[in-house]
Amino acid sequence: MRAVRLSVVTAAATAAALAAVTGCTEKSDASSEDHVVEVTATDTKCEVSKTEFPAGHVQMDVTNKGSKVTEVYLLFPDDRIVTERENIGPGTRQKVTAEVKAGDYRIACKPGMKGKGIRQDVTVTGGGKAAKRDPRLDAAVASYRQYAQEQADETLPKAKVFTDAVKAGDIEAAKKAYATSRIGWERTEPVAESFGDIDPKVDLREDGLEEGQDLEKDWTGWHRLERSLWKDKKLTDRDSKLADQLIKDLTDWQNRVGKAEITPTSMANGAKELLDEVATGKVTGEEERYSHTDLVDFKANVEGAEKSYELLKPVAKENDAALVTELDKQFAALDTLLDTYRKDKTSYEFTSYDKVSKADQKELSDAVNALAEPLSKLAAAVVATK
Amino acid sequence: MTDTPAEAEHAAAPEPATPAGETVSAGETVSAGETVPAGGSASAGGSASGAPSRRALIGWGGAGLALGAAVAGGAVAVARSGDDEPGAAGEGGAVAFHGHHQAGIATPVQDRLHFAAFDVKTTDRAAFVQLLKDWTAAARRMTAGQAVGEGAYGGLAEAPPDDTGEALGLTPSRLTLTLGFGPSLFEKFDLADRRPEALVDLPRFAGDNLDRNRSGGDLCVQACADDPQIAVHAIRNLARIGFGKVVIRWSQLGFGKTSSTTPDAQTPRNLMGFKDGTRNIAGTETDRLKKFVWVEEKDTDADSAWMAGGSYLVARRIRMNIETWDRTSLQEQEDIFGRDKGEGAPVGKAKERDKPFLKAMLPDAHVRLAHPDTNAGATLLRRGYSFTDGTDGLGRLDAGLFFLAYQRDVRTGFIPVQRSLAADALNEYIQHVGSALFAIPPGVRDKDDWWGSTLFAKNPGDSHDPKEA
């Protein structure tokens, strides 16, 4: 471990440099021709007038010459969005501006507003060049960001199945769709929570209401509907409205997930936070107190943590091989243990948590602790740069 | 009460010439090398791997330490900063970690206890041996008043610190950490043939109402300190290091020591208000320690030779029916114990330390039944503590005595005494609800040794490896 920590200063500098990019403190100088980039988007191409421009206020003049609605992004190397413009119709022109520091970026057009887009590497020149991060870590962050986006994209249709059943008053169908509609969210919870305002709308539990908030008026999201289904055992007009609200809030999440601030260390600590979620909410059965579907969330949290970990593993292994060995072992042990609670390893039908004995809950808790403690050391193992 | 062997006024034992003080000051030497001279353990805290510490390399450490010293004006302030500076050992009493016997047995009894029993979850012998080495390294640092690993602050901002930090700025508070192996451990790692005969399965005793969730365990760690925060910090950090390999099975906090290994003017009282342990074995009584506490080589055979220099620990959680006891008349209370409540004198005697006349007591009096004369001379070294764990849901205090007794052999120690106590009048007011027995291996000899090395060094490579200790 000691060798790893030598790089702490470098890592801190990198983090500071990245943070500075979005600082937007430089004077506007967009009037200069140097700072204008012509972007010509078609259904198959994304052409830029220059691939190198000076740091400062940059303006992208976008022309959509294709037949599909497109969107244009300026991206960091890790796919974080610097700026974007959606809904650029065929034949229309749009201006997109941003303040950028020196460094490597990408311009991406997404014809049909789908997929990773057509990308073009660009370089912003000038003083105060940002320290380069290990490209493998940028790739890891980019992959994780994509994973988070996929989870949000896949959640929406599943959530719709759930909310449609709620609106149709079909209690049994709604119960059946409830836990699966949450899997994508639970897998990427630290990213979802990073927006602050979405989490309390969709995933708040009864005890999470703040002082002065009204249980009937202010409590929205999955767990409110969970209570209607399993405790109140009836669906009302209010629940239909809650169902619509849930879709609205999840759509908001889907739209914003690409802008989440994600770094290699936040990925590592996010993995640990997923295990913390398990340790504080799922193991105790508090999370799904009416439906007792805690083990589904549990599994999703572990899967999300594992995704983060797998992406960071190549770098972590160089810096702390023993930690990687331990994490591999403990992930496998927890996964094996979880598998004993479902008949089919591909399904998400887990034992109802109220049927899990105290002794078995202790065993699950022990396995979570055994994984979460070494996982808390993952961040230290990825900050080193080679 | 079980703490009874306590009442063991051993007829042949000499009065200690000078009662030893409870607090060990720097440089003072008490009981066979248990106390460290000031600064004496500084080297023990050194980085075990030989690598320089991270802070030293980065260059933050120097400035931080200078600042700390300037602000607080003394070594105590930096004693737990996590680095290798000396100064902690003498402050607030550091007890030597190394020795032929483990500290925490004959050591003058501290005021507070955090006792934890662990289950071993790993089946990997090498991983378990590494844990024992990691624990030893952490214990060596914590007992010297230093933080675990690379400390509680100053490290990577993105990673949790090695040490949990609640002991920062506190003195060592005479922390001792004592490790034991339970009978169940010997079923693991192919150790069955090395289980000593003396590590029996305790028989069921009359009146036992044992909760399995408060009993047994593959391992135990007894943390004693004068500051409860120090004892809790120690167990917490060991548990943290152990995640994935061991889990806490049960634990117990204790306060108000109920017995003393440093006979002084005031014998501590238990929660029933009675003095207990008037003539407990003192840390200075080398002869009685040798006779009743330490396992000798001659007690062992080839398989159990690893226990030489060790001892056996019986832990019993004894719940007291506090409320009914408090409604009991003074006369009955005194009859039950066989002592008066004020002075603590045995029936018919004037002073606490007067030799008891057992036949003057009622046949079921606690002292009478627990006395060595009634039990073929059986004598224990007791380090029990009072406990209260809130209330029991019926408005009754969940309180009592956490009985800890060390002995050379439970078959001639705790077992006959506890059997004798089947007829104890005190049984109406107490109940044994938890029970565990542990083999306490000999001490960690030096900075290259580790807890349990005598048991686990059987395989080549496990033994006394200076690089890994």
CSV table of C-alpha atoms in Angstrom, one decimal, chain B residues 172-345:
chain,number,residue,atom,x,y,z
B,172,PRO,CA,-2.6,5.0,26.6
B,173,SER,CA,-4.6,4.7,29.9
B,174,ARG,CA,-2.8,1.5,30.7
B,175,LEU,CA,-4.5,-0.3,27.8
B,176,THR,CA,-3.9,-4.0,27.8
B,177,LEU,CA,-5.0,-6.4,25.1
B,178,THR,CA,-5.2,-10.1,25.9
B,179,LEU,CA,-5.9,-12.7,23.2
B,180,GLY,CA,-7.4,-16.1,23.7
B,181,PHE,CA,-8.4,-19.2,21.7
B,182,GLY,CA,-11.8,-20.9,22.3
B,183,PRO,CA,-12.3,-24.7,22.1
B,184,SER,CA,-14.2,-24.3,18.8
B,185,LEU,CA,-11.1,-22.9,17.1
B,186,PHE,CA,-9.3,-26.2,17.4
B,187,GLU,CA,-11.9,-27.8,15.1
B,188,LYS,CA,-10.6,-25.5,12.4
B,189,PHE,CA,-7.2,-25.4,10.6
B,190,ASP,CA,-6.5,-29.0,11.6
B,191,LEU,CA,-5.8,-28.1,15.1
B,192,ALA,CA,-7.8,-30.8,17.0
B,193,ASP,CA,-4.7,-32.6,18.1
B,194,ARG,CA,-3.2,-29.4,19.6
B,195,ARG,CA,-6.2,-28.7,21.8
B,196,PRO,CA,-4.9,-28.9,25.4
B,197,GLU,CA,-6.7,-31.4,27.6
B,198,ALA,CA,-7.2,-28.6,30.1
B,199,LEU,CA,-9.3,-26.8,27.5
B,200,VAL,CA,-12.4,-28.8,28.4
B,201,ASP,CA,-15.9,-28.2,27.4
B,202,LEU,CA,-17.4,-26.6,30.4
B,203,PRO,CA,-20.1,-28.8,32.0
B,204,ARG,CA,-23.6,-27.5,32.4
B,205,PHE,CA,-23.8,-25.9,35.9
B,206,ALA,CA,-26.9,-25.8,38.1
B,207,GLY,CA,-28.9,-22.7,37.3
B,208,ASP,CA,-27.3,-22.0,34.0
B,209,ASN,CA,-29.6,-20.2,31.6
B,210,LEU,CA,-27.1,-19.6,28.8
B,211,ASP,CA,-27.8,-17.6,25.7
B,212,ARG,CA,-25.8,-19.0,22.9
B,213,ASN,CA,-25.5,-15.5,21.4
B,214,ARG,CA,-23.6,-14.4,24.5
B,215,SER,CA,-21.5,-17.6,24.7
B,216,GLY,CA,-18.5,-19.3,23.2
B,217,GLY,CA,-16.4,-17.9,20.4
B,218,ASP,CA,-13.3,-19.1,18.5
B,219,LEU,CA,-11.3,-16.1,19.7
B,220,CYS,CA,-11.5,-13.5,22.4
B,221,VAL,CA,-9.8,-10.2,23.0
B,222,GLN,CA,-10.0,-8.6,26.5
B,223,ALA,CA,-9.3,-4.9,26.3
B,224,CYS,CA,-8.8,-3.3,29.7
B,225,ALA,CA,-8.0,0.4,30.2
B,226,ASP,CA,-8.6,3.2,32.6
B,227,ASP,CA,-10.5,5.1,29.9
B,228,PRO,CA,-13.5,3.3,28.3
B,229,GLN,CA,-12.9,5.1,25.0
B,230,ILE,CA,-9.5,3.6,24.8
B,231,ALA,CA,-10.8,0.1,25.4
B,232,VAL,CA,-13.6,0.5,22.9
B,233,HIS,CA,-11.2,2.0,20.3
B,234,ALA,CA,-9.0,-1.0,20.6
B,235,ILE,CA,-11.7,-3.6,20.0
B,236,ARG,CA,-13.3,-1.5,17.2
B,237,ASN,CA,-10.0,-1.3,15.3
B,238,LEU,CA,-9.2,-4.9,15.8
B,239,ALA,CA,-12.7,-5.9,14.5
B,240,ARG,CA,-12.2,-3.6,11.5
B,241,ILE,CA,-8.9,-5.2,10.7
B,242,GLY,CA,-10.6,-8.6,11.0
B,243,PHE,CA,-13.5,-8.0,8.7
B,244,GLY,CA,-13.7,-10.9,6.1
B,245,LYS,CA,-11.7,-13.2,8.4
B,246,VAL,CA,-13.4,-12.9,11.7
B,247,VAL,CA,-16.6,-11.4,13.0
B,248,ILE,CA,-17.7,-10.3,16.4
B,249,ARG,CA,-19.9,-13.0,18.0
B,250,TRP,CA,-20.7,-11.1,21.1
B,251,SER,CA,-19.1,-8.4,23.3
B,252,GLN,CA,-19.4,-6.9,26.7
B,253,LEU,CA,-18.6,-3.5,28.1
B,254,GLY,CA,-17.6,-3.4,31.8
B,255,PHE,CA,-17.0,-0.7,34.4
B,256,GLY,CA,-16.1,-0.5,38.0
B,257,LYS,CA,-13.7,-3.4,38.4
B,258,THR,CA,-15.1,-5.8,40.9
B,259,SER,CA,-11.8,-7.2,41.9
B,260,SER,CA,-8.3,-6.0,42.2
B,261,THR,CA,-4.9,-7.5,41.6
B,262,THR,CA,-3.3,-4.7,43.6
B,263,PRO,CA,-4.7,-5.1,47.1
B,264,ASP,CA,-5.1,-1.7,48.5
B,265,ALA,CA,-7.2,0.0,51.2
B,266,GLN,CA,-10.5,-0.2,49.3
B,267,THR,CA,-11.6,-3.4,47.8
B,268,PRO,CA,-14.0,-2.7,45.0
B,269,ARG,CA,-17.6,-3.5,45.5
B,270,ASN,CA,-19.9,-5.3,43.1
B,271,LEU,CA,-23.4,-4.0,42.1
B,272,MET,CA,-24.9,-5.8,45.1
B,273,GLY,CA,-22.9,-3.3,47.2
B,274,PHE,CA,-20.6,-5.9,48.7
B,275,LYS,CA,-16.8,-6.0,48.7
B,276,ASP,CA,-15.5,-8.8,46.6
B,277,GLY,CA,-12.0,-10.2,46.0
B,278,THR,CA,-10.4,-9.1,49.2
B,279,ARG,CA,-7.7,-11.6,48.8
B,280,ASN,CA,-7.5,-12.0,45.0
B,281,ILE,CA,-4.1,-12.9,43.7
B,282,ALA,CA,-2.0,-9.8,43.4
B,283,GLY,CA,0.2,-9.1,40.5
B,284,THR,CA,3.2,-9.1,42.8
B,285,GLU,CA,2.5,-12.5,44.3
B,286,THR,CA,4.8,-14.4,42.1
B,287,ASP,CA,4.4,-17.6,44.1
B,288,ARG,CA,0.6,-17.7,43.9
B,289,LEU,CA,0.6,-16.7,40.2
B,290,LYS,CA,3.0,-19.5,39.5
B,291,LYS,CA,0.9,-21.9,41.5
B,292,PHE,CA,-2.6,-21.0,40.3
B,293,VAL,CA,-2.4,-18.9,37.2
B,294,TRP,CA,0.4,-19.7,34.7
B,295,VAL,CA,0.5,-22.9,32.8
B,296,GLU,CA,3.9,-24.5,33.3
B,297,GLU,CA,5.8,-26.6,30.8
B,298,LYS,CA,5.3,-29.6,33.0
B,299,ASP,CA,1.5,-29.2,32.6
B,300,THR,CA,1.8,-29.7,28.8
B,301,ASP,CA,2.7,-32.5,26.4
B,302,ALA,CA,4.3,-32.2,22.9
B,303,ASP,CA,1.0,-31.1,21.4
B,304,SER,CA,0.1,-28.6,24.0
B,305,ALA,CA,3.6,-27.3,24.7
B,306,TRP,CA,2.5,-24.1,23.0
B,307,MET,CA,0.5,-23.2,26.1
B,308,ALA,CA,3.5,-22.9,28.4
B,309,GLY,CA,3.4,-19.4,29.9
B,310,GLY,CA,-0.2,-19.1,29.1
B,311,SER,CA,-3.4,-19.4,31.2
B,312,TYR,CA,-7.1,-20.3,30.9
B,313,LEU,CA,-9.8,-17.7,31.0
B,314,VAL,CA,-13.4,-18.3,32.1
B,315,ALA,CA,-15.8,-15.6,31.1
B,316,ARG,CA,-19.4,-15.6,32.5
B,317,ARG,CA,-22.1,-13.0,32.1
B,318,ILE,CA,-23.9,-13.1,35.4
B,319,ARG,CA,-27.2,-11.2,35.5
B,320,MET,CA,-28.2,-9.9,38.9
B,321,ASN,CA,-31.9,-9.5,39.9
B,322,ILE,CA,-31.0,-6.1,41.1
B,323,GLU,CA,-34.5,-5.0,42.0
B,324,THR,CA,-35.3,-8.0,44.2
B,325,TRP,CA,-31.9,-7.8,45.8
B,326,ASP,CA,-32.5,-4.2,46.7
B,327,ARG,CA,-35.7,-5.3,48.5
B,328,THR,CA,-33.9,-7.8,50.6
B,329,SER,CA,-33.2,-7.0,54.2
B,330,LEU,CA,-29.7,-6.1,55.3
B,331,GLN,CA,-29.6,-9.1,57.5
B,332,GLU,CA,-30.4,-11.5,54.7
B,333,GLN,CA,-28.0,-9.8,52.3
B,334,GLU,CA,-25.2,-10.1,54.8
B,335,ASP,CA,-26.1,-13.7,55.6
B,336,ILE,CA,-26.1,-14.6,51.9
B,337,PHE,CA,-22.6,-13.2,51.5
B,338,GLY,CA,-21.2,-14.2,54.9
B,339,ARG,CA,-19.8,-10.7,55.3
B,340,ASP,CA,-21.1,-7.4,56.7
B,341,LYS,CA,-21.9,-4.8,54.2
B,342,GLY,CA,-20.1,-1.8,55.7
B,343,GLU,CA,-16.7,-3.1,56.5
B,344,GLY,CA,-16.7,-6.3,54.6
B,345,ALA,CA,-15.6,-8.3,57.6
